[in-house]
Amino acid sequence: LYFADSFAGAVVKLGPDGSELARLGDPAQPQRLAAGALDLDRQGNIYLATYASGVLKLAPGGQEIGAGGSTVT
């Protein structure tokens, strides 16, 4: 299970027992991954619709591998 922790600007991965397995994001730039929605593809890539960075594509390990779109002000 993944969820977007918008206030912390992170994507969190939880295990079946609810334990935190991974936290993706940079605490120095919380706005970068502050997302209103996320989705996964079959390869485990994460797609984020962010408030400040457009749409981001992250590899399963959290590396940014794509970006697109623009933000609405």
mmCIF file of N, CA and C in Angstrom:
data_model
loop_
_atom_site.group_PDB
_atom_site.id
_atom_site.type_symbol
_atom_site.label_atom_id
_atom_site.label_comp_id
_atom_site.label_asym_id
_atom_site.label_seq_id
_atom_site.Cartn_x
_atom_site.Cartn_y
_atom_site.Cartn_z
ATOM 1 N N LEU A 1 0.847 -1.173 0.000
ATOM 2 C CA LEU A 1 0.000 0.000 0.000
ATOM 3 C C LEU A 1 0.890 1.233 0.000
ATOM 4 N N TYR A 2 0.595 2.153 -0.875
ATOM 5 C CA TYR A 2 1.287 3.437 -0.924
ATOM 6 C C TYR A 2 0.293 4.537 -0.594
ATOM 7 N N PHE A 3 0.783 5.607 0.028
ATOM 8 C CA PHE A 3 -0.049 6.795 0.182
ATOM 9 C C PHE A 3 0.807 8.039 0.092
ATOM 10 N N ALA A 4 0.178 9.127 -0.332
ATOM 11 C CA ALA A 4 0.859 10.414 -0.444
ATOM 12 C C ALA A 4 0.663 11.177 0.858
ATOM 13 N N ASP A 5 1.748 11.458 1.543
ATOM 14 C CA ASP A 5 1.725 12.280 2.749
ATOM 15 C C ASP A 5 2.018 13.704 2.291
ATOM 16 N N SER A 6 0.983 14.408 1.877
ATOM 17 C CA SER A 6 1.151 15.717 1.255
ATOM 18 C C SER A 6 1.779 16.744 2.184
ATOM 19 N N PHE A 7 1.460 16.706 3.459
ATOM 20 C CA PHE A 7 2.015 17.693 4.385
ATOM 21 C C PHE A 7 3.512 17.505 4.577
ATOM 22 N N ALA A 8 3.991 16.278 4.513
ATOM 23 C CA ALA A 8 5.423 16.008 4.650
ATOM 24 C C ALA A 8 6.123 15.970 3.295
ATOM 25 N N GLY A 9 5.360 16.000 2.201
ATOM 26 C CA GLY A 9 5.948 15.922 0.869
ATOM 27 C C GLY A 9 6.628 14.600 0.634
ATOM 28 N N ALA A 10 5.948 13.513 1.000
ATOM 29 C CA ALA A 10 6.548 12.190 0.889
ATOM 30 C C ALA A 10 5.535 11.193 0.346
ATOM 31 N N VAL A 11 6.050 10.122 -0.203
ATOM 32 C CA VAL A 11 5.256 8.955 -0.570
ATOM 33 C C VAL A 11 5.673 7.857 0.400
ATOM 34 N N VAL A 12 4.708 7.234 1.032
ATOM 35 C CA VAL A 12 4.995 6.223 2.050
ATOM 36 C C VAL A 12 4.495 4.870 1.569
ATOM 37 N N LYS A 13 5.346 3.850 1.729
ATOM 38 C CA LYS A 13 4.971 2.478 1.399
ATOM 39 C C LYS A 13 4.792 1.717 2.714
ATOM 40 N N LEU A 14 3.640 1.073 2.849
ATOM 41 C CA LEU A 14 3.332 0.299 4.050
ATOM 42 C C LEU A 14 3.309 -1.184 3.733
ATOM 43 N N GLY A 15 3.723 -1.985 4.693
ATOM 44 C CA GLY A 15 3.661 -3.435 4.577
ATOM 45 C C GLY A 15 2.287 -3.943 4.961
ATOM 46 N N PRO A 16 2.030 -5.233 4.784
ATOM 47 C CA PRO A 16 0.730 -5.820 5.113
ATOM 48 C C PRO A 16 0.323 -5.633 6.577
ATOM 49 N N ASP A 17 1.316 -5.517 7.458
ATOM 50 C CA ASP A 17 1.010 -5.336 8.876
ATOM 51 C C ASP A 17 0.899 -3.873 9.277
ATOM 52 N N GLY A 18 1.018 -2.954 8.300
ATOM 53 C CA GLY A 18 0.909 -1.521 8.572
ATOM 54 C C GLY A 18 2.227 -0.850 8.897
ATOM 55 N N SER A 19 3.312 -1.608 8.925
ATOM 56 C CA SER A 19 4.613 -1.007 9.221
ATOM 57 C C SER A 19 5.120 -0.230 8.005
ATOM 58 N N GLU A 20 5.845 0.841 8.269
ATOM 59 C CA GLU A 20 6.400 1.652 7.195
ATOM 60 C C GLU A 20 7.620 0.961 6.608
ATOM 61 N N LEU A 21 7.555 0.665 5.306
ATOM 62 C CA LEU A 21 8.659 0.004 4.617
ATOM 63 C C LEU A 21 9.585 0.994 3.929
ATOM 64 N N ALA A 22 9.036 2.104 3.462
ATOM 65 C CA ALA A 22 9.839 3.099 2.750
ATOM 66 C C ALA A 22 9.153 4.451 2.833
ATOM 67 N N ARG A 23 9.957 5.491 2.825
ATOM 68 C CA ARG A 23 9.473 6.873 2.770
ATOM 69 C C ARG A 23 10.288 7.579 1.702
ATOM 70 N N LEU A 24 9.638 7.962 0.613
ATOM 71 C CA LEU A 24 10.292 8.605 -0.521
ATOM 72 C C LEU A 24 10.062 10.104 -0.442
ATOM 73 N N GLY A 25 11.086 10.868 -0.698
ATOM 74 C CA GLY A 25 10.969 12.316 -0.681
ATOM 75 C C GLY A 25 12.136 12.950 0.039
ATOM 76 N N ASP A 26 12.307 14.234 -0.160
ATOM 77 C CA ASP A 26 13.400 14.993 0.436
ATOM 78 C C ASP A 26 12.819 15.964 1.451
ATOM 79 N N PRO A 27 13.110 15.788 2.753
ATOM 80 C CA PRO A 27 12.578 16.700 3.761
ATOM 81 C C PRO A 27 12.968 18.163 3.525
ATOM 82 N N ALA A 28 14.064 18.390 2.802
ATOM 83 C CA ALA A 28 14.477 19.761 2.499
ATOM 84 C C ALA A 28 13.622 20.393 1.405
ATOM 85 N N GLN A 29 12.901 19.569 0.631
ATOM 86 C CA GLN A 29 12.029 20.060 -0.439
ATOM 87 C C GLN A 29 10.670 19.366 -0.348
ATOM 88 N N PRO A 30 9.924 19.577 0.721
ATOM 89 C CA PRO A 30 8.661 18.849 0.885
ATOM 90 C C PRO A 30 7.630 19.145 -0.197
ATOM 91 N N GLN A 31 7.689 20.320 -0.806
ATOM 92 C CA GLN A 31 6.708 20.660 -1.834
ATOM 93 C C GLN A 31 6.901 19.823 -3.100
ATOM 94 N N ARG A 32 8.078 19.259 -3.321
ATOM 95 C CA ARG A 32 8.377 18.521 -4.556
ATOM 96 C C ARG A 32 7.462 17.311 -4.737
ATOM 97 N N LEU A 33 7.224 16.534 -3.674
ATOM 98 C CA LEU A 33 6.394 15.333 -3.781
ATOM 99 C C LEU A 33 5.037 15.481 -3.100
ATOM 100 N N ALA A 34 4.646 16.698 -2.756
ATOM 101 C CA ALA A 34 3.319 16.904 -2.169
ATOM 102 C C ALA A 34 2.285 16.622 -3.264
ATOM 103 N N ALA A 35 1.579 15.504 -3.128
ATOM 104 C CA ALA A 35 0.707 15.034 -4.203
ATOM 105 C C ALA A 35 -0.740 14.896 -3.755
ATOM 106 N N GLY A 36 -1.629 15.140 -4.689
ATOM 107 C CA GLY A 36 -3.046 14.940 -4.448
ATOM 108 C C GLY A 36 -3.512 13.569 -4.894
ATOM 109 N N ALA A 37 -2.722 12.913 -5.737
ATOM 110 C CA ALA A 37 -3.088 11.583 -6.235
ATOM 111 C C ALA A 37 -1.833 10.833 -6.639
ATOM 112 N N LEU A 38 -1.918 9.512 -6.544
ATOM 113 C CA LEU A 38 -0.819 8.675 -7.019
ATOM 114 C C LEU A 38 -1.375 7.403 -7.623
ATOM 115 N N ASP A 39 -0.570 6.782 -8.461
ATOM 116 C CA ASP A 39 -0.939 5.522 -9.099
ATOM 117 C C ASP A 39 0.340 4.733 -9.354
ATOM 118 N N LEU A 40 0.193 3.448 -9.555
ATOM 119 C CA LEU A 40 1.317 2.561 -9.847
ATOM 120 C C LEU A 40 1.069 1.858 -11.171
ATOM 121 N N ASP A 41 2.154 1.560 -11.897
ATOM 122 C CA ASP A 41 2.004 0.726 -13.081
ATOM 123 C C ASP A 41 2.465 -0.692 -12.746
ATOM 124 N N ARG A 42 2.401 -1.581 -13.723
ATOM 125 C CA ARG A 42 2.732 -2.993 -13.481
ATOM 126 C C ARG A 42 4.196 -3.210 -13.128
ATOM 127 N N GLN A 43 5.055 -2.280 -13.513
ATOM 128 C CA GLN A 43 6.475 -2.406 -13.202
ATOM 129 C C GLN A 43 6.811 -1.850 -11.814
ATOM 130 N N GLY A 44 5.821 -1.275 -11.138
ATOM 131 C CA GLY A 44 6.041 -0.712 -9.807
ATOM 132 C C GLY A 44 6.420 0.752 -9.812
ATOM 133 N N ASN A 45 6.428 1.392 -11.001
ATOM 134 C CA ASN A 45 6.699 2.821 -11.066
ATOM 135 C C ASN A 45 5.537 3.575 -10.428
ATOM 136 N N ILE A 46 5.855 4.692 -9.814
ATOM 137 C CA ILE A 46 4.865 5.501 -9.101
ATOM 138 C C ILE A 46 4.644 6.787 -9.886
ATOM 139 N N TYR A 47 3.392 7.120 -10.126
ATOM 140 C CA TYR A 47 3.019 8.360 -10.802
ATOM 141 C C TYR A 47 2.346 9.264 -9.785
ATOM 142 N N LEU A 48 2.846 10.508 -9.674
ATOM 143 C CA LEU A 48 2.303 11.464 -8.711
ATOM 144 C C LEU A 48 1.752 12.681 -9.425
ATOM 145 N N ALA A 49 0.539 13.054 -9.094
ATOM 146 C CA ALA A 49 -0.019 14.325 -9.543
ATOM 147 C C ALA A 49 0.235 15.305 -8.399
ATOM 148 N N THR A 50 1.298 16.110 -8.547
ATOM 149 C CA THR A 50 1.719 16.982 -7.455
ATOM 150 C C THR A 50 1.090 18.360 -7.561
ATOM 151 N N TYR A 51 1.162 19.089 -6.459
ATOM 152 C CA TYR A 51 0.640 20.450 -6.421
ATOM 153 C C TYR A 51 1.632 21.454 -7.008
ATOM 154 N N ALA A 52 2.925 21.161 -6.920
ATOM 155 C CA ALA A 52 3.930 22.145 -7.325
ATOM 156 C C ALA A 52 4.842 21.694 -8.460
ATOM 157 N N SER A 53 4.848 20.405 -8.786
ATOM 158 C CA SER A 53 5.835 19.901 -9.746
ATOM 159 C C SER A 53 5.225 19.219 -10.958
ATOM 160 N N GLY A 54 3.939 19.374 -11.193
ATOM 161 C CA GLY A 54 3.300 18.690 -12.302
ATOM 162 C C GLY A 54 3.160 17.205 -11.999
ATOM 163 N N VAL A 55 3.260 16.381 -13.022
ATOM 164 C CA VAL A 55 3.168 14.931 -12.858
ATOM 165 C C VAL A 55 4.585 14.366 -12.834
ATOM 166 N N LEU A 56 4.879 13.581 -11.812
ATOM 167 C CA LEU A 56 6.203 12.974 -11.673
ATOM 168 C C LEU A 56 6.095 11.470 -11.784
ATOM 169 N N LYS A 57 7.121 10.862 -12.370
ATOM 170 C CA LYS A 57 7.221 9.407 -12.435
ATOM 171 C C LYS A 57 8.444 9.005 -11.621
ATOM 172 N N LEU A 58 8.233 8.132 -10.649
ATOM 173 C CA LEU A 58 9.308 7.644 -9.802
ATOM 174 C C LEU A 58 9.526 6.165 -10.041
ATOM 175 N N ALA A 59 10.781 5.747 -10.047
ATOM 176 C CA ALA A 59 11.111 4.321 -10.087
ATOM 177 C C ALA A 59 10.701 3.703 -8.755
ATOM 178 N N PRO A 60 10.554 2.385 -8.697
ATOM 179 C CA PRO A 60 10.164 1.747 -7.441
ATOM 180 C C PRO A 60 11.060 2.111 -6.252
ATOM 181 N N GLY A 61 12.320 2.435 -6.508
ATOM 182 C CA GLY A 61 13.235 2.821 -5.440
ATOM 183 C C GLY A 61 13.161 4.285 -5.048
ATOM 184 N N GLY A 62 12.323 5.065 -5.757
ATOM 185 C CA GLY A 62 12.136 6.469 -5.411
ATOM 186 C C GLY A 62 12.852 7.464 -6.286
ATOM 187 N N GLN A 63 13.674 7.009 -7.229
ATOM 188 C CA GLN A 63 14.383 7.933 -8.118
ATOM 189 C C GLN A 63 13.401 8.538 -9.113
ATOM 190 N N GLU A 64 13.511 9.840 -9.328
ATOM 191 C CA GLU A 64 12.656 10.508 -10.316
ATOM 192 C C GLU A 64 13.138 10.126 -11.701
ATOM 193 N N ILE A 65 12.259 9.564 -12.520
ATOM 194 C CA ILE A 65 12.645 9.138 -13.863
ATOM 195 C C ILE A 65 11.837 9.823 -14.954
ATOM 196 N N GLY A 66 10.926 10.715 -14.564
ATOM 197 C CA GLY A 66 10.161 11.441 -15.564
ATOM 198 C C GLY A 66 9.347 12.541 -14.926
ATOM 199 N N ALA A 67 9.063 13.568 -15.711
ATOM 200 C CA ALA A 67 8.251 14.694 -15.243
ATOM 201 C C ALA A 67 7.534 15.285 -16.443
ATOM 202 N N GLY A 68 6.371 15.826 -16.190
ATOM 203 C CA GLY A 68 5.624 16.455 -17.258
ATOM 204 C C GLY A 68 4.521 17.323 -16.730
ATOM 205 N N GLY A 69 3.953 18.100 -17.609
ATOM 206 C CA GLY A 69 2.851 18.950 -17.218
ATOM 207 C C GLY A 69 3.311 20.218 -16.553
ATOM 208 N N SER A 70 2.361 21.003 -16.180
ATOM 209 C CA SER A 70 2.638 22.238 -15.471
ATOM 210 C C SER A 70 1.625 22.383 -14.350
ATOM 211 N N THR A 71 1.928 23.234 -13.436
ATOM 212 C CA THR A 71 1.028 23.439 -12.298
ATOM 213 C C THR A 71 0.067 24.557 -12.608
ATOM 214 N N VAL A 72 -1.065 24.533 -11.944
ATOM 215 C CA VAL A 72 -2.092 25.566 -12.095
ATOM 216 C C VAL A 72 -1.973 26.517 -10.923
ATOM 217 N N THR A 73 -1.930 27.802 -11.210
ATOM 218 C CA THR A 73 -1.816 28.785 -10.127
ATOM 219 C C THR A 73 -3.106 29.527 -9.933
#
